[in-house]
Amino acid sequence: MHARAACRRASSRRSGCRRTEVAAKARPHYSTIPLNNRADTGGHKPLFFGAFARVGKALGHPTRLELLDLLAQAPRTVDALAHACGASVASTSQHLQTLWRAGLVTREKQGLHVRYQLASDDVVELYASLRRVAARHLAEVEQATRRFLDDGTDEPIDAAALHARMRDGSAVVIDVRPVEEFEAAHLPGALSVPLGALEARLAKLPKRKEIVAYCRGPYCVLAVEAVRRLRASGRRARRLEDGVREWTARGLPVEGAQVSA
């Protein structure tokens, strides 16, 4: 009797071992690393998306976008940026701090002033991508373009065509942005003729060659107004559909302090 009981126990142990082996083969492999030492598969989301959202939030105000547009032309102090965008110094400073916290701009102290500039060229690319998406998906961008940039007679020239005409000397190129933006970077051979000085400089501009005006980019009205005034004076004029940043993005050369720095 005792022998039979011992035999049953031995058989049960062998059967249990076989079940354990089968279960071990079927069971998926799990890491033995303690849970608190492994990446939390869900806890990372707030970190990543929170950082992405901080950049998105920094872009979510018209004044901050205008500041990026201005800084894409040249570094500036807070006072200069406030004057350029028509806002108070206090308000401009707050917007710049938001951009700085999002990593989109850098800043340095210069005496009594703080000078801001874009953190890198990819900030320009980000801003350009935002504009393209808005133009593609928002009807009001097209409506505003027709209202402010296209009077029905506007035939802007593209970068490739202008580059060819600059090489053969068949066009005169004028930069109608403020002088500090021209000095930072401009198209090779372009003349600095800020819009406010255009009337006084008309006599020095040729009447037989076509004049191509450019400003800050596709949504800048300075070149549109310059073309209107040039045509009113009897000159042939067109605007470049892009600005300096778009020009360099196409791999075309520029001149200026930022280029040689």
PDB file of C-alpha atoms in Angstrom:
ATOM      1  CA  MET A   1       0.000   0.000   0.000  1.00  0.00           C
ATOM      2  CA  HIS A   2       2.766   2.348   0.926  1.00  0.00           C
ATOM      3  CA  ALA A   3       4.578   1.398  -2.262  1.00  0.00           C
ATOM      4  CA  ARG A   4       1.544   2.239  -4.426  1.00  0.00           C
ATOM      5  CA  ALA A   5       1.163   5.646  -2.716  1.00  0.00           C
ATOM      6  CA  ALA A   6       4.828   6.447  -3.294  1.00  0.00           C
ATOM      7  CA  CYS A   7       4.463   5.451  -6.926  1.00  0.00           C
ATOM      8  CA  ARG A   8       1.464   7.748  -7.371  1.00  0.00           C
ATOM      9  CA  ARG A   9       3.370  10.661  -5.814  1.00  0.00           C
ATOM     10  CA  ALA A  10       6.335  10.086  -8.113  1.00  0.00           C
ATOM     11  CA  SER A  11       4.039   9.889 -11.140  1.00  0.00           C
ATOM     12  CA  SER A  12       2.301  13.087 -10.066  1.00  0.00           C
ATOM     13  CA  ARG A  13       5.641  14.873  -9.763  1.00  0.00           C
ATOM     14  CA  ARG A  14       6.691  13.736 -13.259  1.00  0.00           C
ATOM     15  CA  SER A  15       3.336  14.865 -14.670  1.00  0.00           C
ATOM     16  CA  GLY A  16       3.693  18.194 -12.903  1.00  0.00           C
ATOM     17  CA  CYS A  17       7.171  18.667 -14.339  1.00  0.00           C
ATOM     18  CA  ARG A  18       5.873  17.969 -17.852  1.00  0.00           C
ATOM     19  CA  ARG A  19       3.052  20.493 -17.382  1.00  0.00           C
ATOM     20  CA  THR A  20       5.569  23.049 -16.109  1.00  0.00           C
ATOM     21  CA  GLU A  21       7.813  22.483 -19.142  1.00  0.00           C
ATOM     22  CA  VAL A  22       4.881  22.854 -21.563  1.00  0.00           C
ATOM     23  CA  ALA A  23       3.688  25.990 -19.799  1.00  0.00           C
ATOM     24  CA  ALA A  24       7.199  27.421 -19.858  1.00  0.00           C
ATOM     25  CA  LYS A  25       7.407  26.902 -23.614  1.00  0.00           C
ATOM     26  CA  ALA A  26       4.025  28.548 -24.209  1.00  0.00           C
ATOM     27  CA  ARG A  27       4.620  31.439 -21.828  1.00  0.00           C
ATOM     28  CA  PRO A  28       5.940  34.675 -23.434  1.00  0.00           C
ATOM     29  CA  HIS A  29       9.261  35.950 -22.225  1.00  0.00           C
ATOM     30  CA  TYR A  30       9.095  38.861 -19.821  1.00  0.00           C
ATOM     31  CA  SER A  31      12.013  40.960 -18.699  1.00  0.00           C
ATOM     32  CA  THR A  32      13.300  40.377 -15.202  1.00  0.00           C
ATOM     33  CA  ILE A  33      14.292  44.041 -14.937  1.00  0.00           C
ATOM     34  CA  PRO A  34      12.402  45.660 -12.048  1.00  0.00           C
ATOM     35  CA  LEU A  35       9.386  47.615 -13.231  1.00  0.00           C
ATOM     36  CA  ASN A  36      10.657  50.917 -11.872  1.00  0.00           C
ATOM     37  CA  ASN A  37      13.834  50.573 -13.974  1.00  0.00           C
ATOM     38  CA  ARG A  38      12.005  50.106 -17.263  1.00  0.00           C
ATOM     39  CA  ALA A  39      10.542  52.753 -19.559  1.00  0.00           C
ATOM     40  CA  ASP A  40       6.929  53.460 -18.713  1.00  0.00           C
ATOM     41  CA  THR A  41       5.064  52.777 -21.945  1.00  0.00           C
ATOM     42  CA  GLY A  42       2.513  55.482 -21.190  1.00  0.00           C
ATOM     43  CA  GLY A  43       4.288  57.958 -18.953  1.00  0.00           C
ATOM     44  CA  HIS A  44       6.512  59.277 -21.731  1.00  0.00           C
ATOM     45  CA  LYS A  45       3.618  60.793 -23.657  1.00  0.00           C
ATOM     46  CA  PRO A  46       3.144  63.928 -21.533  1.00  0.00           C
ATOM     47  CA  LEU A  47       6.878  64.613 -21.766  1.00  0.00           C
ATOM     48  CA  PHE A  48       7.038  64.441 -25.545  1.00  0.00           C
ATOM     49  CA  PHE A  49       3.678  65.933 -26.405  1.00  0.00           C
ATOM     50  CA  GLY A  50       4.036  68.553 -23.696  1.00  0.00           C
ATOM     51  CA  ALA A  51       7.272  69.768 -25.280  1.00  0.00           C
ATOM     52  CA  PHE A  52       5.722  69.733 -28.756  1.00  0.00           C
ATOM     53  CA  ALA A  53       2.725  71.660 -27.427  1.00  0.00           C
ATOM     54  CA  ARG A  54       5.004  74.312 -25.930  1.00  0.00           C
ATOM     55  CA  VAL A  55       6.360  75.065 -29.399  1.00  0.00           C
ATOM     56  CA  GLY A  56       2.858  75.033 -30.868  1.00  0.00           C
ATOM     57  CA  LYS A  57       1.623  77.393 -28.165  1.00  0.00           C
ATOM     58  CA  ALA A  58       4.514  79.767 -28.840  1.00  0.00           C
ATOM     59  CA  LEU A  59       3.436  79.914 -32.484  1.00  0.00           C
ATOM     60  CA  GLY A  60      -0.198  80.475 -31.578  1.00  0.00           C
ATOM     61  CA  HIS A  61      -0.271  84.274 -31.532  1.00  0.00           C
ATOM     62  CA  PRO A  62      -0.160  86.705 -34.496  1.00  0.00           C
ATOM     63  CA  THR A  63       2.330  89.028 -32.823  1.00  0.00           C
ATOM     64  CA  ARG A  64       4.748  86.197 -32.082  1.00  0.00           C
ATOM     65  CA  LEU A  65       4.585  85.064 -35.705  1.00  0.00           C
ATOM     66  CA  GLU A  66       5.287  88.618 -36.822  1.00  0.00           C
ATOM     67  CA  LEU A  67       8.276  88.721 -34.482  1.00  0.00           C
ATOM     68  CA  LEU A  68       9.611  85.521 -36.042  1.00  0.00           C
ATOM     69  CA  ASP A  69       9.086  87.064 -39.468  1.00  0.00           C
ATOM     70  CA  LEU A  70      11.085  90.133 -38.442  1.00  0.00           C
ATOM     71  CA  LEU A  71      13.847  88.094 -36.819  1.00  0.00           C
ATOM     72  CA  ALA A  72      14.110  85.996 -39.977  1.00  0.00           C
ATOM     73  CA  GLN A  73      15.357  89.185 -41.656  1.00  0.00           C
ATOM     74  CA  ALA A  74      17.864  90.297 -39.022  1.00  0.00           C
ATOM     75  CA  PRO A  75      18.588  90.107 -35.275  1.00  0.00           C
ATOM     76  CA  ARG A  76      17.047  92.976 -33.318  1.00  0.00           C
ATOM     77  CA  THR A  77      16.718  94.443 -29.857  1.00  0.00           C
ATOM     78  CA  VAL A  78      13.430  94.410 -27.975  1.00  0.00           C
ATOM     79  CA  ASP A  79      12.954  98.133 -28.604  1.00  0.00           C
ATOM     80  CA  ALA A  80      13.558  97.759 -32.347  1.00  0.00           C
ATOM     81  CA  LEU A  81      11.153  94.824 -32.581  1.00  0.00           C
ATOM     82  CA  ALA A  82       8.482  96.709 -30.646  1.00  0.00           C
ATOM     83  CA  HIS A  83       8.805  99.659 -33.024  1.00  0.00           C
ATOM     84  CA  ALA A  84       8.725  97.422 -36.108  1.00  0.00           C
ATOM     85  CA  CYS A  85       5.562  95.568 -35.103  1.00  0.00           C
ATOM     86  CA  GLY A  86       3.810  98.564 -33.542  1.00  0.00           C
ATOM     87  CA  ALA A  87       3.478  97.060 -30.061  1.00  0.00           C
ATOM     88  CA  SER A  88       4.568  98.250 -26.640  1.00  0.00           C
ATOM     89  CA  VAL A  89       8.006  97.283 -25.361  1.00  0.00           C
ATOM     90  CA  ALA A  90       6.462  95.429 -22.401  1.00  0.00           C
ATOM     91  CA  SER A  91       4.131  93.378 -24.596  1.00  0.00           C
ATOM     92  CA  THR A  92       6.886  92.643 -27.111  1.00  0.00           C
ATOM     93  CA  SER A  93       9.212  91.527 -24.325  1.00  0.00           C
ATOM     94  CA  GLN A  94       6.599  89.087 -23.000  1.00  0.00           C
ATOM     95  CA  HIS A  95       6.048  87.583 -26.442  1.00  0.00           C
ATOM     96  CA  LEU A  96       9.800  87.226 -26.960  1.00  0.00           C
ATOM     97  CA  GLN A  97      10.167  85.451 -23.623  1.00  0.00           C
ATOM     98  CA  THR A  98       7.507  82.955 -24.715  1.00  0.00           C
ATOM     99  CA  LEU A  99       9.442  82.301 -27.919  1.00  0.00           C
ATOM    100  CA  TRP A 100      12.656  81.982 -25.924  1.00  0.00           C
ATOM    101  CA  ARG A 101      11.178  79.468 -23.477  1.00  0.00           C
ATOM    102  CA  ALA A 102      10.039  77.395 -26.463  1.00  0.00           C
ATOM    103  CA  GLY A 103      13.605  77.386 -27.796  1.00  0.00           C
ATOM    104  CA  LEU A 104      12.724  79.272 -30.972  1.00  0.00           C
ATOM    105  CA  VAL A 105      14.945  82.304 -30.325  1.00  0.00           C
ATOM    106  CA  THR A 106      18.147  83.087 -28.468  1.00  0.00           C
ATOM    107  CA  ARG A 107      19.038  86.301 -26.670  1.00  0.00           C
ATOM    108  CA  GLU A 108      22.076  88.166 -25.442  1.00  0.00           C
ATOM    109  CA  LYS A 109      22.606  91.266 -23.375  1.00  0.00           C
ATOM    110  CA  GLN A 110      24.138  94.231 -25.179  1.00  0.00           C
ATOM    111  CA  GLY A 111      24.659  97.057 -22.724  1.00  0.00           C
ATOM    112  CA  LEU A 112      21.216  98.238 -21.658  1.00  0.00           C
ATOM    113  CA  HIS A 113      19.479  96.261 -24.396  1.00  0.00           C
ATOM    114  CA  VAL A 114      18.620  92.617 -25.045  1.00  0.00           C
ATOM    115  CA  ARG A 115      19.193  91.400 -28.591  1.00  0.00           C
ATOM    116  CA  TYR A 116      17.177  88.507 -29.999  1.00  0.00           C
ATOM    117  CA  GLN A 117      17.758  86.270 -32.993  1.00  0.00           C
ATOM    118  CA  LEU A 118      16.327  83.025 -34.337  1.00  0.00           C
ATOM    119  CA  ALA A 119      17.699  79.895 -32.700  1.00  0.00           C
ATOM    120  CA  SER A 120      18.500  78.228 -36.042  1.00  0.00           C
ATOM    121  CA  ASP A 121      17.459  77.969 -39.669  1.00  0.00           C
ATOM    122  CA  ASP A 122      14.977  75.212 -38.875  1.00  0.00           C
ATOM    123  CA  VAL A 123      12.846  77.823 -37.100  1.00  0.00           C
ATOM    124  CA  VAL A 124      12.551  79.585 -40.467  1.00  0.00           C
ATOM    125  CA  GLU A 125      11.576  76.258 -42.046  1.00  0.00           C
ATOM    126  CA  LEU A 126       8.952  75.711 -39.344  1.00  0.00           C
ATOM    127  CA  TYR A 127       7.465  79.156 -39.930  1.00  0.00           C
ATOM    128  CA  ALA A 128       7.486  78.623 -43.703  1.00  0.00           C
ATOM    129  CA  SER A 129       5.749  75.245 -43.295  1.00  0.00           C
ATOM    130  CA  LEU A 130       3.087  76.826 -41.114  1.00  0.00           C
ATOM    131  CA  ARG A 131       2.417  79.437 -43.802  1.00  0.00           C
ATOM    132  CA  ARG A 132       2.178  76.802 -46.524  1.00  0.00           C
ATOM    133  CA  VAL A 133      -0.297  74.703 -44.537  1.00  0.00           C
ATOM    134  CA  ALA A 134      -2.425  77.765 -43.763  1.00  0.00           C
ATOM    135  CA  ALA A 135      -2.398  78.872 -47.413  1.00  0.00           C
ATOM    136  CA  ARG A 136      -3.395  75.391 -48.560  1.00  0.00           C
ATOM    137  CA  HIS A 137      -6.216  74.809 -46.089  1.00  0.00           C
ATOM    138  CA  LEU A 138      -7.595  78.221 -45.073  1.00  0.00           C
ATOM    139  CA  ALA A 139      -9.655  80.189 -47.574  1.00  0.00           C
ATOM    140  CA  GLU A 140      -9.016  83.461 -45.755  1.00  0.00           C
ATOM    141  CA  VAL A 141      -5.332  83.346 -46.718  1.00  0.00           C
ATOM    142  CA  GLU A 142      -6.258  83.304 -50.401  1.00  0.00           C
ATOM    143  CA  GLN A 143      -8.836  86.031 -49.819  1.00  0.00           C
ATOM    144  CA  ALA A 144      -6.280  88.230 -48.051  1.00  0.00           C
ATOM    145  CA  THR A 145      -3.762  87.566 -50.821  1.00  0.00           C
ATOM    146  CA  ARG A 146      -6.199  88.753 -53.472  1.00  0.00           C
ATOM    147  CA  ARG A 147      -7.140  91.782 -51.403  1.00  0.00           C
ATOM    148  CA  PHE A 148      -3.689  93.026 -50.434  1.00  0.00           C
ATOM    149  CA  LEU A 149      -1.156  91.448 -52.798  1.00  0.00           C
ATOM    150  CA  ASP A 150      -2.863  90.896 -56.149  1.00  0.00           C
ATOM    151  CA  ASP A 151      -4.649  93.805 -57.807  1.00  0.00           C
ATOM    152  CA  GLY A 152      -5.153  91.916 -61.054  1.00  0.00           C
ATOM    153  CA  THR A 153      -2.041  93.360 -62.692  1.00  0.00           C
ATOM    154  CA  ASP A 154       0.456  91.654 -60.405  1.00  0.00           C
ATOM    155  CA  GLU A 155       2.817  89.278 -62.211  1.00  0.00           C
ATOM    156  CA  PRO A 156       5.531  88.381 -59.707  1.00  0.00           C
ATOM    157  CA  ILE A 157       8.769  86.889 -60.963  1.00  0.00           C
ATOM    158  CA  ASP A 158      10.089  83.677 -59.433  1.00  0.00           C
ATOM    159  CA  ALA A 159      13.571  83.172 -58.017  1.00  0.00           C
ATOM    160  CA  ALA A 160      14.958  81.096 -60.898  1.00  0.00           C
ATOM    161  CA  ALA A 161      13.874  83.621 -63.523  1.00  0.00           C
ATOM    162  CA  LEU A 162      15.232  86.563 -61.544  1.00  0.00           C
ATOM    163  CA  HIS A 163      18.541  84.817 -60.927  1.00  0.00           C
ATOM    164  CA  ALA A 164      18.954  84.361 -64.681  1.00  0.00           C
ATOM    165  CA  ARG A 165      18.129  88.011 -65.347  1.00  0.00           C
ATOM    166  CA  MET A 166      20.550  89.161 -62.663  1.00  0.00           C
ATOM    167  CA  ARG A 167      23.331  87.227 -64.378  1.00  0.00           C
ATOM    168  CA  ASP A 168      22.661  88.753 -67.792  1.00  0.00           C
ATOM    169  CA  GLY A 169      22.102  92.246 -66.350  1.00  0.00           C
ATOM    170  CA  SER A 170      18.637  92.709 -67.829  1.00  0.00           C
ATOM    171  CA  ALA A 171      16.991  93.748 -64.551  1.00  0.00           C
ATOM    172  CA  VAL A 172      17.695  96.111 -61.680  1.00  0.00           C
ATOM    173  CA  VAL A 173      16.913  94.647 -58.265  1.00  0.00           C
ATOM    174  CA  ILE A 174      15.930  96.830 -55.323  1.00  0.00           C
ATOM    175  CA  ASP A 175      15.513  95.802 -51.696  1.00  0.00           C
ATOM    176  CA  VAL A 176      12.719  97.870 -50.140  1.00  0.00           C
ATOM    177  CA  ARG A 177      13.174  96.588 -46.578  1.00  0.00           C
ATOM    178  CA  PRO A 178      14.682  98.751 -43.819  1.00  0.00           C
ATOM    179  CA  VAL A 179      18.439  99.286 -44.094  1.00  0.00           C
ATOM    180  CA  GLU A 180      19.336  97.014 -41.148  1.00  0.00           C
ATOM    181  CA  GLU A 181      17.609  94.092 -42.847  1.00  0.00           C
ATOM    182  CA  PHE A 182      19.432  94.799 -46.110  1.00  0.00           C
ATOM    183  CA  GLU A 183      22.771  94.930 -44.301  1.00  0.00           C
ATOM    184  CA  ALA A 184      22.127  91.580 -42.625  1.00  0.00           C
ATOM    185  CA  ALA A 185      21.500  89.760 -45.916  1.00  0.00           C
ATOM    186  CA  HIS A 186      20.421  90.739 -49.416  1.00  0.00           C
ATOM    187  CA  LEU A 187      20.394  89.486 -52.982  1.00  0.00           C
ATOM    188  CA  PRO A 188      23.733  89.964 -54.797  1.00  0.00           C
ATOM    189  CA  GLY A 189      23.916  93.337 -56.512  1.00  0.00           C
ATOM    190  CA  ALA A 190      20.618  94.559 -55.061  1.00  0.00           C
ATOM    191  CA  LEU A 191      20.235  98.255 -54.259  1.00  0.00           C
ATOM    192  CA  SER A 192      18.989  99.271 -50.830  1.00  0.00           C
ATOM    193  CA  VAL A 193      15.955 101.480 -51.438  1.00  0.00           C
ATOM    194  CA  PRO A 194      13.694 101.424 -48.361  1.00  0.00           C
ATOM    195  CA  LEU A 195      10.094 102.103 -49.290  1.00  0.00           C
ATOM    196  CA  GLY A 196      10.084 105.400 -47.416  1.00  0.00           C
ATOM    197  CA  ALA A 197      13.036 106.622 -49.498  1.00  0.00           C
ATOM    198  CA  LEU A 198      11.752 105.424 -52.868  1.00  0.00           C
ATOM    199  CA  GLU A 199      10.311 108.744 -54.037  1.00  0.00           C
ATOM    200  CA  ALA A 200      13.589 110.529 -53.336  1.00  0.00           C
ATOM    201  CA  ARG A 201      15.578 107.828 -55.132  1.00  0.00           C
ATOM    202  CA  LEU A 202      13.392 107.555 -58.244  1.00  0.00           C
ATOM    203  CA  ALA A 203      15.579 109.832 -60.342  1.00  0.00           C
ATOM    204  CA  LYS A 204      18.530 107.461 -59.847  1.00  0.00           C
ATOM    205  CA  LEU A 205      16.615 104.391 -61.007  1.00  0.00           C
ATOM    206  CA  PRO A 206      16.696 103.492 -64.721  1.00  0.00           C
ATOM    207  CA  LYS A 207      13.664 103.916 -66.938  1.00  0.00           C
ATOM    208  CA  ARG A 208      14.597 101.455 -69.660  1.00  0.00           C
ATOM    209  CA  LYS A 209      15.420  98.400 -67.578  1.00  0.00           C
ATOM    210  CA  GLU A 210      12.773  96.520 -65.662  1.00  0.00           C
ATOM    211  CA  ILE A 211      12.999  96.974 -61.899  1.00  0.00           C
ATOM    212  CA  VAL A 212      12.337  94.035 -59.588  1.00  0.00           C
ATOM    213  CA  ALA A 213      11.476  94.870 -55.986  1.00  0.00           C
ATOM    214  CA  TYR A 214      11.563  92.445 -53.087  1.00  0.00           C
ATOM    215  CA  CYS A 215      10.890  92.615 -49.370  1.00  0.00           C
ATOM    216  CA  ARG A 216      10.412  90.066 -46.558  1.00  0.00           C
ATOM    217  CA  GLY A 217       8.611  87.308 -48.375  1.00  0.00           C
ATOM    218  CA  PRO A 218       5.439  86.254 -50.173  1.00  0.00           C
ATOM    219  CA  TYR A 219       3.097  88.022 -47.731  1.00  0.00           C
ATOM    220  CA  CYS A 220       4.988  91.304 -47.420  1.00  0.00           C
ATOM    221  CA  VAL A 221       3.226  94.329 -48.928  1.00  0.00           C
ATOM    222  CA  LEU A 222       6.294  96.589 -49.128  1.00  0.00           C
ATOM    223  CA  ALA A 223       7.274  95.279 -52.561  1.00  0.00           C
ATOM    224  CA  VAL A 224       3.668  95.497 -53.779  1.00  0.00           C
ATOM    225  CA  GLU A 225       3.543  99.182 -52.878  1.00  0.00           C
ATOM    226  CA  ALA A 226       6.989  99.795 -54.372  1.00  0.00           C
ATOM    227  CA  VAL A 227       5.894  98.286 -57.698  1.00  0.00           C
ATOM    228  CA  ARG A 228       2.771 100.453 -57.699  1.00  0.00           C
ATOM    229  CA  ARG A 229       4.848 103.611 -57.206  1.00  0.00           C
ATOM    230  CA  LEU A 230       7.432 102.599 -59.797  1.00  0.00           C
ATOM    231  CA  ARG A 231       4.761 101.950 -62.402  1.00  0.00           C
ATOM    232  CA  ALA A 232       3.121 105.270 -61.586  1.00  0.00           C
ATOM    233  CA  SER A 233       6.450 106.939 -62.433  1.00  0.00           C
ATOM    234  CA  GLY A 234       6.431 105.314 -65.869  1.00  0.00           C
ATOM    235  CA  ARG A 235       8.873 102.519 -65.099  1.00  0.00           C
ATOM    236  CA  ARG A 236       8.441  98.822 -65.758  1.00  0.00           C
ATOM    237  CA  ALA A 237       8.399  96.996 -62.452  1.00  0.00           C
ATOM    238  CA  ARG A 238       7.593  93.637 -60.918  1.00  0.00           C
ATOM    239  CA  ARG A 239       8.023  92.095 -57.511  1.00  0.00           C
ATOM    240  CA  LEU A 240       9.909  88.970 -56.533  1.00  0.00           C
ATOM    241  CA  GLU A 241       7.414  86.467 -55.171  1.00  0.00           C
ATOM    242  CA  ASP A 242       9.821  85.455 -52.376  1.00  0.00           C
ATOM    243  CA  GLY A 243      12.114  87.095 -49.850  1.00  0.00           C
ATOM    244  CA  VAL A 244      15.745  86.583 -48.874  1.00  0.00           C
ATOM    245  CA  ARG A 245      15.023  83.552 -46.698  1.00  0.00           C
ATOM    246  CA  GLU A 246      13.102  81.795 -49.456  1.00  0.00           C
ATOM    247  CA  TRP A 247      15.862  82.737 -51.896  1.00  0.00           C
ATOM    248  CA  THR A 248      18.563  81.105 -49.752  1.00  0.00           C
ATOM    249  CA  ALA A 249      16.348  78.054 -49.157  1.00  0.00           C
ATOM    250  CA  ARG A 250      16.581  77.454 -52.919  1.00  0.00           C
ATOM    251  CA  GLY A 251      20.361  77.380 -52.658  1.00  0.00           C
ATOM    252  CA  LEU A 252      20.849  80.789 -54.270  1.00  0.00           C
ATOM    253  CA  PRO A 253      23.600  83.138 -53.037  1.00  0.00           C
ATOM    254  CA  VAL A 254      23.182  86.217 -50.851  1.00  0.00           C
ATOM    255  CA  GLU A 255      25.456  88.917 -49.501  1.00  0.00           C
ATOM    256  CA  GLY A 256      25.579  90.739 -46.168  1.00  0.00           C
ATOM    257  CA  ALA A 257      26.863  90.752 -42.603  1.00  0.00           C
ATOM    258  CA  GLN A 258      25.097  87.546 -41.565  1.00  0.00           C
ATOM    259  CA  VAL A 259      26.528  85.736 -44.562  1.00  0.00           C
ATOM    260  CA  SER A 260      30.136  86.741 -43.915  1.00  0.00           C
ATOM    261  CA  ALA A 261      29.872  86.257 -40.141  1.00  0.00           C
TER     262      ALA A 261
END
